[in-house]
mmCIF file of C-alpha atoms and ligand atoms in Angstrom:
data_model
loop_
_atom_site.group_PDB
_atom_site.id
_atom_site.type_symbol
_atom_site.label_atom_id
_atom_site.label_comp_id
_atom_site.label_asym_id
_atom_site.label_seq_id
_atom_site.Cartn_x
_atom_site.Cartn_y
_atom_site.Cartn_z
ATOM 1 C CA MET Q 1373 0.001 -0.011 -0.001
ATOM 2 C CA TYR Q 1374 0.914 3.679 -0.102
ATOM 3 C CA GLY Q 1375 1.054 6.084 2.861
ATOM 4 C CA ILE Q 1376 2.658 9.196 4.257
ATOM 5 C CA THR Q 1377 5.694 8.348 6.393
ATOM 6 C CA PHE Q 1378 7.911 10.286 8.718
ATOM 7 C CA ARG Q 1379 11.421 10.541 7.357
ATOM 8 C CA ASP Q 1380 13.195 13.317 9.257
ATOM 9 C CA LEU Q 1381 12.773 16.804 10.572
ATOM 10 C CA LYS Q 1382 10.313 18.652 8.255
ATOM 11 C CA LYS Q 1383 10.408 15.645 5.925
ATOM 12 C CA VAL Q 1384 7.523 13.315 5.223
ATOM 13 C CA ALA Q 1385 7.212 11.085 2.185
ATOM 14 C CA TYR Q 1386 4.517 9.469 0.097
ATOM 15 C CA GLU Q 1387 5.815 5.991 -0.411
ATOM 16 C CA GLN Q 1388 5.043 2.318 -0.783
ATOM 17 C CA ILE Q 1389 5.014 0.455 2.513
ATOM 18 C CA ALA Q 1390 3.991 -2.960 3.787
ATOM 19 C CA ASP Q 1391 0.244 -3.643 4.151
ATOM 20 C CA PRO Q 1392 -0.806 -3.837 7.784
ATOM 21 C CA LYS Q 1393 -1.713 -7.301 9.082
ATOM 22 C CA ILE Q 1394 -3.897 -8.577 11.904
ATOM 23 C CA LEU Q 1395 -1.466 -9.075 14.793
ATOM 24 C CA ALA Q 1396 -3.906 -9.759 17.637
ATOM 25 C CA PRO Q 1397 -7.303 -11.501 17.501
ATOM 26 C CA THR Q 1398 -8.994 -8.212 18.552
ATOM 27 C CA ASP Q 1399 -7.483 -6.298 15.644
ATOM 28 C CA ALA Q 1400 -9.228 -5.043 12.514
ATOM 29 C CA ILE Q 1401 -7.873 -3.737 9.278
ATOM 30 C CA VAL Q 1402 -9.615 -0.616 7.983
ATOM 31 C CA LYS Q 1403 -9.549 0.525 4.382
ATOM 32 C CA VAL Q 1404 -9.190 4.264 4.683
ATOM 33 C CA HIS Q 1405 -11.701 6.458 2.832
ATOM 34 C CA LEU Q 1406 -10.625 9.789 4.221
ATOM 35 C CA THR Q 1407 -7.782 10.956 6.447
ATOM 36 C CA ALA Q 1408 -6.502 14.370 7.559
ATOM 37 C CA VAL Q 1409 -3.500 16.370 8.651
ATOM 38 C CA CYS Q 1410 -3.703 17.716 12.247
ATOM 39 C CA GLY Q 1411 -1.894 20.440 14.188
ATOM 40 C CA SER Q 1412 -0.559 17.551 16.306
ATOM 41 C CA ASP Q 1413 1.210 16.162 13.203
ATOM 42 C CA LEU Q 1414 3.024 19.485 12.917
ATOM 43 C CA HIS Q 1415 4.628 19.020 16.370
ATOM 44 C CA VAL Q 1416 6.298 15.848 14.981
ATOM 45 C CA PHE Q 1417 6.991 17.460 11.629
ATOM 46 C CA HIS Q 1418 8.879 20.315 13.331
ATOM 47 C CA GLY Q 1419 10.627 18.137 15.864
ATOM 48 C CA ARG Q 1420 8.903 19.743 18.860
ATOM 49 C CA GLU Q 1421 7.836 16.193 19.697
ATOM 50 C CA CYS Q 1422 10.587 13.716 18.903
ATOM 51 C CA GLY Q 1423 11.382 10.048 19.069
ATOM 52 C CA LEU Q 1424 9.373 8.801 16.088
ATOM 53 C CA ASP Q 1425 11.074 6.030 14.102
ATOM 54 C CA CYS Q 1426 11.889 6.879 10.524
ATOM 55 C CA GLY Q 1427 9.263 5.147 8.340
ATOM 56 C CA THR Q 1428 6.396 5.523 10.822
ATOM 57 C CA VAL Q 1429 3.074 6.002 9.031
ATOM 58 C CA MET Q 1430 1.851 9.483 10.063
ATOM 59 C CA GLY Q 1431 -1.568 10.645 11.077
ATOM 60 C CA HIS Q 1432 -4.303 9.799 13.564
ATOM 61 C CA GLU Q 1433 -7.488 11.041 11.930
ATOM 62 C CA PHE Q 1434 -9.259 8.662 9.532
ATOM 63 C CA VAL Q 1435 -12.542 7.013 8.564
ATOM 64 C CA GLY Q 1436 -13.053 4.027 6.328
ATOM 65 C CA GLU Q 1437 -14.593 0.589 6.059
ATOM 66 C CA VAL Q 1438 -13.798 -2.636 7.834
ATOM 67 C CA LEU Q 1439 -11.815 -4.861 5.515
ATOM 68 C CA GLU Q 1440 -10.799 -7.695 7.797
ATOM 69 C CA VAL Q 1441 -11.292 -8.624 11.445
ATOM 70 C CA GLY Q 1442 -9.485 -10.865 13.929
ATOM 71 C CA LYS Q 1443 -11.050 -13.939 15.458
ATOM 72 C CA GLU Q 1444 -12.137 -12.151 18.653
ATOM 73 C CA VAL Q 1445 -13.780 -9.162 16.951
ATOM 74 C CA ASN Q 1446 -17.530 -9.631 17.470
ATOM 75 C CA LYS Q 1447 -19.296 -6.369 16.720
ATOM 76 C CA LEU Q 1448 -17.555 -5.256 13.548
ATOM 77 C CA LYS Q 1449 -18.267 -6.864 10.183
ATOM 78 C CA LYS Q 1450 -16.542 -6.480 6.853
ATOM 79 C CA GLY Q 1451 -17.904 -3.469 4.982
ATOM 80 C CA MET Q 1452 -19.093 -1.466 7.985
ATOM 81 C CA LYS Q 1453 -18.325 2.234 7.903
ATOM 82 C CA VAL Q 1454 -16.148 3.182 10.856
ATOM 83 C CA ALA Q 1455 -14.607 6.262 12.354
ATOM 84 C CA SER Q 1456 -11.649 6.145 14.686
ATOM 85 C CA PRO Q 1457 -10.716 8.342 17.607
ATOM 86 C CA PHE Q 1458 -7.096 9.395 17.509
ATOM 87 C CA THR Q 1459 -6.200 6.893 20.263
ATOM 88 C CA THR Q 1460 -7.349 3.302 20.696
ATOM 89 C CA SER Q 1461 -9.167 2.172 23.823
ATOM 90 C CA CYS Q 1462 -10.345 -1.117 25.348
ATOM 91 C CA GLY Q 1463 -13.800 0.045 26.524
ATOM 92 C CA VAL Q 1464 -13.670 -1.855 29.787
ATOM 93 C CA CYS Q 1465 -10.904 -0.482 32.000
ATOM 94 C CA TYR Q 1466 -11.440 2.044 34.832
ATOM 95 C CA PHE Q 1467 -10.614 4.992 32.536
ATOM 96 C CA CYS Q 1468 -12.724 3.814 29.594
ATOM 97 C CA THR Q 1469 -15.787 3.227 31.791
ATOM 98 C CA SER Q 1470 -15.385 6.641 33.462
ATOM 99 C CA GLY Q 1471 -15.231 8.558 30.216
ATOM 100 C CA LEU Q 1472 -11.459 9.137 30.050
ATOM 101 C CA THR Q 1473 -10.849 6.911 27.041
ATOM 102 C CA ALA Q 1474 -7.700 8.839 26.171
ATOM 103 C CA ARG Q 1475 -6.130 7.340 29.287
ATOM 104 C CA CYS Q 1476 -7.246 3.739 28.682
ATOM 105 C CA VAL Q 1477 -4.589 1.553 30.239
ATOM 106 C CA HIS Q 1478 -4.109 -0.161 26.810
ATOM 107 C CA SER Q 1479 -4.375 3.043 24.801
ATOM 108 C CA GLN Q 1480 -2.135 3.674 21.811
ATOM 109 C CA LEU Q 1481 -1.814 6.845 19.702
ATOM 110 C CA TYR Q 1482 -1.919 6.304 15.961
ATOM 111 C CA GLY Q 1483 1.131 7.458 14.088
ATOM 112 C CA TRP Q 1484 3.532 6.892 16.930
ATOM 113 C CA VAL Q 1485 6.145 4.162 16.568
ATOM 114 C CA GLN Q 1486 9.230 4.579 18.718
ATOM 115 C CA ASN Q 1487 12.109 2.055 18.928
ATOM 116 C CA GLY Q 1488 9.983 -0.354 16.918
ATOM 117 C CA LYS Q 1489 7.021 -0.222 19.319
ATOM 118 C CA GLY Q 1490 3.727 1.542 18.786
ATOM 119 C CA LEU Q 1491 1.050 2.011 16.207
ATOM 120 C CA HIS Q 1492 1.255 3.165 12.626
ATOM 121 C CA GLY Q 1493 -0.987 6.002 11.552
ATOM 122 C CA GLY Q 1494 -4.029 6.609 9.383
ATOM 123 C CA GLN Q 1495 -2.523 8.643 6.520
ATOM 124 C CA ALA Q 1496 -2.391 5.492 4.409
ATOM 125 C CA GLU Q 1497 -4.553 3.200 2.333
ATOM 126 C CA TYR Q 1498 -4.992 0.709 5.194
ATOM 127 C CA VAL Q 1499 -4.552 0.813 8.939
ATOM 128 C CA ARG Q 1500 -4.418 -1.750 11.719
ATOM 129 C CA VAL Q 1501 -6.782 -0.945 14.618
ATOM 130 C CA PRO Q 1502 -6.139 -2.700 17.944
ATOM 131 C CA MET Q 1503 -9.110 -3.458 20.280
ATOM 132 C CA ALA Q 1504 -11.218 -2.728 17.248
ATOM 133 C CA ASP Q 1505 -14.670 -3.451 18.701
ATOM 134 C CA ALA Q 1506 -14.184 -0.779 21.365
ATOM 135 C CA SER Q 1507 -11.895 1.626 19.489
ATOM 136 C CA LEU Q 1508 -13.956 2.126 16.329
ATOM 137 C CA TYR Q 1509 -17.335 3.862 16.055
ATOM 138 C CA VAL Q 1510 -19.753 2.456 13.456
ATOM 139 C CA TYR Q 1511 -21.689 5.129 11.593
ATOM 140 C CA ASP Q 1512 -24.372 5.347 8.914
ATOM 141 C CA ASP Q 1513 -25.375 7.782 6.197
ATOM 142 C CA SER Q 1514 -26.818 10.310 8.667
ATOM 143 C CA VAL Q 1515 -23.240 11.506 9.237
ATOM 144 C CA SER Q 1516 -20.896 12.450 6.368
ATOM 145 C CA ASP Q 1517 -17.398 11.056 6.130
ATOM 146 C CA ARG Q 1518 -15.979 14.523 6.796
ATOM 147 C CA GLN Q 1519 -18.105 14.954 9.909
ATOM 148 C CA ALA Q 1520 -17.150 11.537 11.240
ATOM 149 C CA LEU Q 1521 -13.482 12.254 10.531
ATOM 150 C CA LEU Q 1522 -13.648 15.488 12.551
ATOM 151 C CA ALA Q 1523 -15.457 13.737 15.394
ATOM 152 C CA GLY Q 1524 -12.480 11.429 15.773
ATOM 153 C CA ASP Q 1525 -10.315 14.332 16.836
ATOM 154 C CA VAL Q 1526 -10.755 18.099 16.377
ATOM 155 C CA LEU Q 1527 -14.532 18.292 16.884
ATOM 156 C CA SER Q 1528 -14.350 16.186 20.031
ATOM 157 C CA THR Q 1529 -11.282 18.067 21.251
ATOM 158 C CA GLY Q 1530 -13.001 21.400 20.758
ATOM 159 C CA PHE Q 1531 -16.008 20.262 22.736
ATOM 160 C CA PHE Q 1532 -13.810 18.762 25.452
ATOM 161 C CA CYS Q 1533 -12.018 22.139 25.708
ATOM 162 C CA ALA Q 1534 -15.318 23.968 25.991
ATOM 163 C CA GLU Q 1535 -16.685 21.548 28.571
ATOM 164 C CA MET Q 1536 -13.591 21.882 30.734
ATOM 165 C CA ALA Q 1537 -14.193 25.674 30.695
ATOM 166 C CA ASN Q 1538 -17.538 25.160 32.462
ATOM 167 C CA ILE Q 1539 -19.555 27.333 30.030
ATOM 168 C CA ARG Q 1540 -22.297 29.611 31.454
ATOM 169 C CA PRO Q 1541 -24.334 31.704 29.035
ATOM 170 C CA GLU Q 1542 -23.709 35.119 30.569
ATOM 171 C CA ARG Q 1543 -19.979 34.764 31.035
ATOM 172 C CA VAL Q 1544 -17.155 35.902 28.833
ATOM 173 C CA TYR Q 1545 -14.921 33.329 27.061
ATOM 174 C CA VAL Q 1546 -11.866 33.614 24.931
ATOM 175 C CA VAL Q 1547 -10.570 31.002 22.548
ATOM 176 C CA ILE Q 1548 -6.821 31.340 21.771
ATOM 177 C CA GLY Q 1549 -5.898 29.891 18.363
ATOM 178 C CA CYS Q 1550 -8.383 29.487 15.502
ATOM 179 C CA GLY Q 1551 -6.903 26.389 13.862
ATOM 180 C CA PRO Q 1552 -9.297 23.469 13.422
ATOM 181 C CA VAL Q 1553 -9.254 22.708 17.168
ATOM 182 C CA GLY Q 1554 -9.827 26.271 18.299
ATOM 183 C CA LEU Q 1555 -12.637 26.698 15.787
ATOM 184 C CA MET Q 1556 -14.306 23.588 17.119
ATOM 185 C CA ALA Q 1557 -13.862 25.018 20.616
ATOM 186 C CA VAL Q 1558 -15.752 28.140 19.440
ATOM 187 C CA LEU Q 1559 -18.482 25.833 18.123
ATOM 188 C CA GLY Q 1560 -18.467 23.846 21.399
ATOM 189 C CA ALA Q 1561 -18.707 26.991 23.559
ATOM 190 C CA LYS Q 1562 -21.626 28.238 21.435
ATOM 191 C CA HIS Q 1563 -23.251 24.838 21.654
ATOM 192 C CA PHE Q 1564 -23.023 24.860 25.445
ATOM 193 C CA GLY Q 1565 -24.737 28.259 25.481
ATOM 194 C CA ALA Q 1566 -21.957 30.868 25.637
ATOM 195 C CA GLU Q 1567 -23.129 34.229 24.331
ATOM 196 C CA GLN Q 1568 -19.749 35.953 24.171
ATOM 197 C CA VAL Q 1569 -16.910 33.891 22.707
ATOM 198 C CA TYR Q 1570 -13.920 35.953 21.629
ATOM 199 C CA ALA Q 1571 -11.545 34.212 19.258
ATOM 200 C CA ILE Q 1572 -7.885 35.147 18.858
ATOM 201 C CA ASP Q 1573 -5.560 34.350 15.999
ATOM 202 C CA GLN Q 1574 -3.233 36.057 13.550
ATOM 203 C CA VAL Q 1575 -4.530 34.512 10.334
ATOM 204 C CA PRO Q 1576 -7.371 36.584 8.787
ATOM 205 C CA GLU Q 1577 -9.206 33.613 7.186
ATOM 206 C CA ARG Q 1578 -9.208 31.761 10.485
ATOM 207 C CA LEU Q 1579 -10.665 34.748 12.279
ATOM 208 C CA GLU Q 1580 -13.315 34.977 9.590
ATOM 209 C CA MET Q 1581 -14.226 31.321 10.125
ATOM 210 C CA ALA Q 1582 -14.406 31.890 13.860
ATOM 211 C CA GLN Q 1583 -16.894 34.688 13.256
ATOM 212 C CA LYS Q 1584 -18.939 32.450 10.948
ATOM 213 C CA LEU Q 1585 -19.152 29.910 13.739
ATOM 214 C CA GLY Q 1586 -20.454 32.491 16.216
ATOM 215 C CA GLY Q 1587 -17.209 33.844 17.672
ATOM 216 C CA ILE Q 1588 -16.129 37.454 17.940
ATOM 217 C CA PRO Q 1589 -12.754 37.802 16.202
ATOM 218 C CA LEU Q 1590 -9.796 39.503 17.895
ATOM 219 C CA ALA Q 1591 -6.527 39.910 16.021
ATOM 220 C CA LEU Q 1592 -3.516 38.782 17.989
ATOM 221 C CA ASP Q 1593 -1.528 41.912 17.012
ATOM 222 C CA GLN Q 1594 -4.268 44.303 18.170
ATOM 223 C CA ASN Q 1595 -3.803 44.006 21.922
ATOM 224 C CA PRO Q 1596 -6.478 41.433 22.773
ATOM 225 C CA TRP Q 1597 -5.653 42.000 26.489
ATOM 226 C CA ALA Q 1598 -6.802 45.628 26.341
ATOM 227 C CA LYS Q 1599 -9.941 44.605 24.455
ATOM 228 C CA ILE Q 1600 -10.896 41.919 27.067
ATOM 229 C CA GLN Q 1601 -10.140 44.337 29.901
ATOM 230 C CA GLU Q 1602 -12.441 46.889 28.288
ATOM 231 C CA ILE Q 1603 -15.247 44.416 27.693
ATOM 232 C CA THR Q 1604 -15.071 42.943 31.188
ATOM 233 C CA LYS Q 1605 -14.585 46.335 32.911
ATOM 234 C CA GLY Q 1606 -11.084 45.404 34.112
ATOM 235 C CA ILE Q 1607 -12.088 41.989 35.495
ATOM 236 C CA GLY Q 1608 -10.806 39.626 32.861
ATOM 237 C CA ALA Q 1609 -12.328 36.659 30.974
ATOM 238 C CA ASP Q 1610 -14.201 34.000 32.924
ATOM 239 C CA GLY Q 1611 -12.742 31.239 30.870
ATOM 240 C CA VAL Q 1612 -9.908 31.014 28.368
ATOM 241 C CA LEU Q 1613 -9.830 28.042 25.972
ATOM 242 C CA GLU Q 1614 -6.312 27.564 24.719
ATOM 243 C CA ALA Q 1615 -5.884 25.609 21.449
ATOM 244 C CA VAL Q 1616 -2.372 26.434 20.357
ATOM 245 C CA GLY Q 1617 0.193 24.733 22.576
ATOM 246 C CA SER Q 1618 2.962 27.360 22.829
ATOM 247 C CA LYS Q 1619 4.452 29.322 25.734
ATOM 248 C CA ARG Q 1620 3.235 32.555 24.209
ATOM 249 C CA ALA Q 1621 -0.325 31.284 24.030
ATOM 250 C CA GLY Q 1622 -0.084 29.968 27.575
ATOM 251 C CA GLN Q 1623 1.074 33.349 28.817
ATOM 252 C CA LEU Q 1624 -1.695 35.130 26.941
ATOM 253 C CA ALA Q 1625 -4.270 32.792 28.515
ATOM 254 C CA PHE Q 1626 -2.923 33.627 31.914
ATOM 255 C CA GLU Q 1627 -3.053 37.374 31.240
ATOM 256 C CA LEU Q 1628 -6.596 37.244 29.905
ATOM 257 C CA VAL Q 1629 -8.251 35.110 32.589
ATOM 258 C CA ARG Q 1630 -9.814 36.763 35.595
ATOM 259 C CA PRO Q 1631 -8.983 35.880 39.191
ATOM 260 C CA GLY Q 1632 -10.979 32.738 39.987
ATOM 261 C CA GLY Q 1633 -11.382 31.936 36.274
ATOM 262 C CA ILE Q 1634 -10.573 28.772 34.316
ATOM 263 C CA ILE Q 1635 -7.934 28.133 31.703
ATOM 264 C CA SER Q 1636 -8.872 25.080 29.624
ATOM 265 C CA THR Q 1637 -5.920 23.893 27.573
ATOM 266 C CA VAL Q 1638 -5.989 21.389 24.726
ATOM 267 C CA GLY Q 1639 -2.980 22.736 22.947
ATOM 268 C CA VAL Q 1640 -0.154 20.185 23.148
ATOM 269 C CA HIS Q 1641 2.666 21.857 25.104
ATOM 270 C CA THR Q 1642 6.122 20.653 24.346
ATOM 271 C CA SER Q 1643 8.026 23.068 26.622
ATOM 272 C CA PRO Q 1644 9.199 21.490 29.914
ATOM 273 C CA ASN Q 1645 7.862 24.435 31.939
ATOM 274 C CA PHE Q 1646 4.494 26.057 32.521
ATOM 275 C CA ALA Q 1647 3.925 29.451 30.961
ATOM 276 C CA PHE Q 1648 3.276 30.893 34.418
ATOM 277 C CA SER Q 1649 4.567 30.099 37.896
ATOM 278 C CA PRO Q 1650 2.778 28.320 40.746
ATOM 279 C CA ALA Q 1651 2.880 31.659 42.649
ATOM 280 C CA GLN Q 1652 1.166 33.488 39.750
ATOM 281 C CA ALA Q 1653 -1.513 30.739 39.630
ATOM 282 C CA TYR Q 1654 -2.000 31.105 43.390
ATOM 283 C CA ASP Q 1655 -2.315 34.857 43.116
ATOM 284 C CA LYS Q 1656 -5.105 34.398 40.558
ATOM 285 C CA ASN Q 1657 -6.919 31.537 42.349
ATOM 286 C CA LEU Q 1658 -6.639 29.856 38.961
ATOM 287 C CA THR Q 1659 -8.301 26.664 37.829
ATOM 288 C CA TYR Q 1660 -6.115 25.114 35.130
ATOM 289 C CA ARG Q 1661 -7.477 22.161 33.178
ATOM 290 C CA ILE Q 1662 -5.429 20.392 30.507
ATOM 291 C CA GLY Q 1663 -5.114 17.125 28.721
ATOM 292 C CA ARG Q 1664 -5.662 14.781 25.816
ATOM 293 C CA CYS Q 1665 -9.246 14.623 24.640
ATOM 294 C CA PRO Q 1666 -11.052 11.344 25.369
ATOM 295 C CA ALA Q 1667 -12.290 11.393 21.745
ATOM 296 C CA ARG Q 1668 -13.896 7.953 21.806
ATOM 297 C CA HIS Q 1669 -16.115 9.089 24.689
ATOM 298 C CA TYR Q 1670 -17.035 12.325 22.881
ATOM 299 C CA MET Q 1671 -17.838 10.472 19.621
ATOM 300 C CA GLU Q 1672 -20.444 8.513 21.478
ATOM 301 C CA ARG Q 1673 -22.063 11.773 22.451
ATOM 302 C CA LEU Q 1674 -21.482 13.860 19.323
ATOM 303 C CA MET Q 1675 -22.092 11.449 16.441
ATOM 304 C CA PRO Q 1676 -25.833 10.994 17.116
ATOM 305 C CA LYS Q 1677 -26.210 14.771 17.590
ATOM 306 C CA MET Q 1678 -24.205 15.865 14.538
ATOM 307 C CA GLN Q 1679 -27.221 17.472 12.767
ATOM 308 C CA GLU Q 1680 -28.239 19.376 15.914
ATOM 309 C CA LEU Q 1681 -24.952 21.316 16.253
ATOM 310 C CA PRO Q 1682 -25.208 25.118 15.698
ATOM 311 C CA PHE Q 1683 -23.092 24.651 12.476
ATOM 312 C CA ASP Q 1684 -21.942 21.792 10.333
ATOM 313 C CA PRO Q 1685 -18.381 21.298 11.666
ATOM 314 C CA SER Q 1686 -17.193 20.225 8.223
ATOM 315 C CA VAL Q 1687 -17.393 23.887 7.033
ATOM 316 C CA ILE Q 1688 -13.753 24.048 8.267
ATOM 317 C CA VAL Q 1689 -12.551 21.596 5.646
ATOM 318 C CA SER Q 1690 -10.827 23.929 3.160
ATOM 319 C CA HIS Q 1691 -8.907 21.461 1.015
ATOM 320 C CA GLU Q 1692 -9.470 17.875 -0.157
ATOM 321 C CA MET Q 1693 -6.458 16.359 -1.889
ATOM 322 C CA SER Q 1694 -5.366 12.934 -2.993
ATOM 323 C CA LEU Q 1695 -3.294 11.044 -0.441
ATOM 324 C CA SER Q 1696 -0.539 11.044 -3.094
ATOM 325 C CA LYS Q 1697 -0.367 14.846 -2.548
ATOM 326 C CA GLY Q 1698 0.156 14.323 1.190
ATOM 327 C CA VAL Q 1699 3.609 15.915 1.218
ATOM 328 C CA GLU Q 1700 2.227 19.114 -0.313
ATOM 329 C CA ALA Q 1701 -0.620 18.929 2.169
ATOM 330 C CA TYR Q 1702 1.813 19.129 5.048
ATOM 331 C CA ASP Q 1703 3.569 22.123 3.580
ATOM 332 C CA LEU Q 1704 0.297 23.865 2.855
ATOM 333 C CA PHE Q 1705 -1.210 23.191 6.312
ATOM 334 C CA ASP Q 1706 2.025 24.247 8.023
ATOM 335 C CA ALA Q 1707 2.311 27.493 6.036
ATOM 336 C CA LYS Q 1708 -1.279 28.519 6.972
ATOM 337 C CA GLN Q 1709 -1.536 30.200 3.556
ATOM 338 C CA ASP Q 1710 -4.094 30.057 0.730
ATOM 339 C CA GLY Q 1711 -6.929 30.099 3.222
ATOM 340 C CA VAL Q 1712 -5.990 26.637 4.423
ATOM 341 C CA LEU Q 1713 -7.882 25.423 7.460
ATOM 342 C CA LYS Q 1714 -8.380 21.682 7.517
ATOM 343 C CA VAL Q 1715 -6.855 19.476 4.846
ATOM 344 C CA VAL Q 1716 -8.355 16.062 4.155
ATOM 345 C CA LEU Q 1717 -6.699 13.399 2.057
ATOM 346 C CA ARG Q 1718 -8.390 10.722 -0.001
ATOM 347 C CA PRO Q 1719 -6.429 7.509 -0.697
HETATM 348 P P1 NAD H 454 -3.086 24.604 13.927
HETATM 349 O O1 NAD H 454 -1.597 24.680 13.935
HETATM 350 O O2 NAD H 454 -3.773 24.530 12.655
HETATM 351 O O3 NAD H 454 -3.702 25.855 14.735
HETATM 352 C C1 NAD H 454 -3.089 26.642 15.656
HETATM 353 C C2 NAD H 454 -3.572 28.045 15.468
HETATM 354 O O4 NAD H 454 -3.052 28.881 16.497
HETATM 355 C C3 NAD H 454 -3.124 28.703 14.166
HETATM 356 O O5 NAD H 454 -4.254 29.229 13.486
HETATM 357 C C4 NAD H 454 -2.151 29.813 14.625
HETATM 358 O O6 NAD H 454 -2.196 30.920 13.725
HETATM 359 C C5 NAD H 454 -2.682 30.129 15.977
HETATM 360 N N1 NAD H 454 -1.710 30.723 16.908
HETATM 361 C C6 NAD H 454 -0.383 30.441 17.033
HETATM 362 N N2 NAD H 454 0.162 31.166 18.034
HETATM 363 C C7 NAD H 454 -0.841 31.888 18.578
HETATM 364 C C8 NAD H 454 -0.947 32.780 19.661
HETATM 365 N N3 NAD H 454 0.136 33.110 20.432
HETATM 366 N N4 NAD H 454 -2.165 33.328 19.943
HETATM 367 C C9 NAD H 454 -3.244 33.040 19.205
HETATM 368 N N5 NAD H 454 -3.217 32.182 18.150
HETATM 369 C C10 NAD H 454 -2.042 31.603 17.844
HETATM 370 O O7 NAD H 454 -3.406 23.377 14.842
HETATM 371 P P2 NAD H 454 -4.773 22.633 15.303
HETATM 372 O O8 NAD H 454 -5.007 21.407 14.491
HETATM 373 O O9 NAD H 454 -5.912 23.581 15.439
HETATM 374 O O10 NAD H 454 -4.313 22.159 16.781
HETATM 375 C C11 NAD H 454 -4.146 23.094 17.831
HETATM 376 C C12 NAD H 454 -3.441 22.472 19.008
HETATM 377 O O11 NAD H 454 -4.275 21.456 19.568
HETATM 378 C C13 NAD H 454 -2.119 21.769 18.682
HETATM 379 O O12 NAD H 454 -1.190 21.997 19.765
HETATM 380 C C14 NAD H 454 -2.470 20.297 18.658
HETATM 381 O O13 NAD H 454 -1.411 19.451 18.904
HETATM 382 C C15 NAD H 454 -3.498 20.300 19.784
HETATM 383 N N6 NAD H 454 -4.417 19.136 19.845
HETATM 384 C C16 NAD H 454 -4.668 18.628 21.034
HETATM 385 C C17 NAD H 454 -5.531 17.581 21.216
HETATM 386 C C18 NAD H 454 -5.874 17.095 22.594
HETATM 387 O O14 NAD H 454 -6.392 16.000 22.739
HETATM 388 N N7 NAD H 454 -5.603 17.840 23.660
HETATM 389 C C19 NAD H 454 -6.186 17.041 20.094
HETATM 390 C C20 NAD H 454 -5.893 17.589 18.852
HETATM 391 C C21 NAD H 454 -5.026 18.628 18.701
HETATM 392 ZN ZN1 ZN H 455 -5.390 15.383 15.481
#
């Protein structure tokens, strides 16, 4: 088969690789219909997250159809349409049964193979899915492939971010970063009833999309702090939803949030230190919530409600390209030019 593999810093390749095989009786092989490039892939691409073996198949966002199942797969049948969360989960451990599927004791992240161990990714024609009955979500024609694909990561992550911010209608929220995740956080905050959701970025098209989804755009270079101070009469934002994953964004979140407020972070931080000190957090009586989205849990909630959301989340898909153009897709998504927002790839 063909897939996009990690080669080196800022270097991915479209190349022929071995077809995945059933390795455990609970595995399934999925034929990929649609896959996508995520902001998290960029951390690997730029070497902010390192350790990946050369040749690892990239990507963790995909939907497709069941091609083959292991002997102990009971629920899934060949031909079923399935969406995958970006991590696998067993469905029965303490964390799975309490809704924290991202911390399943057997969880694996797609597209992460280190020292020969791990799981290849979804930016390929076929992918092996461990614990397939519990990991995969079976869907029908009431949900489009694009919607199901987004539910496996950025849509769920945006809603998770909004939920951690404890949304109340009358309060003031700020989303930092209007990439696919931040935009879905705007959608999530609106869905949970927020009236005022300010959205900060530096890319004009992304700010426009935030506005389309119900957010109030604030340009990063136009002193968002002063604006939030003015709006809140010097108090600060009740909740800040951070969807970037940089020290600068973390510091901005800290500056914008009011004493007693919440910072909800889904941006993946690769710096070894917090953007603010424990003493600063103390002095603000801060609630700081952070972590990997339990996407499998959110899919269960979001997939049946897809048509009830304030907007179709798939409006953020700006480019659909052939998987064979995957290398260009990385460069395009990374450059944040040509109005690029979410790039999906079709094998
Ligand atoms: P992206 O790179 O497309 O989006 C990031 C956006 O932030 C860009 O639009 C960029 O212009 C903007 N930005 C950069 N610095 C900024 C700043 N200082 N202030 C305001 N905006 C700024 O990526 P994405 O796909 O939207 O992902 C966003 C983050 O979420 C990444 O760190 C990704 O790894 C993470 N993520 C986390 C989870 C999770 O489970 N927690 C899941 C998916 C993605
Ligand atoms: Zn992702």
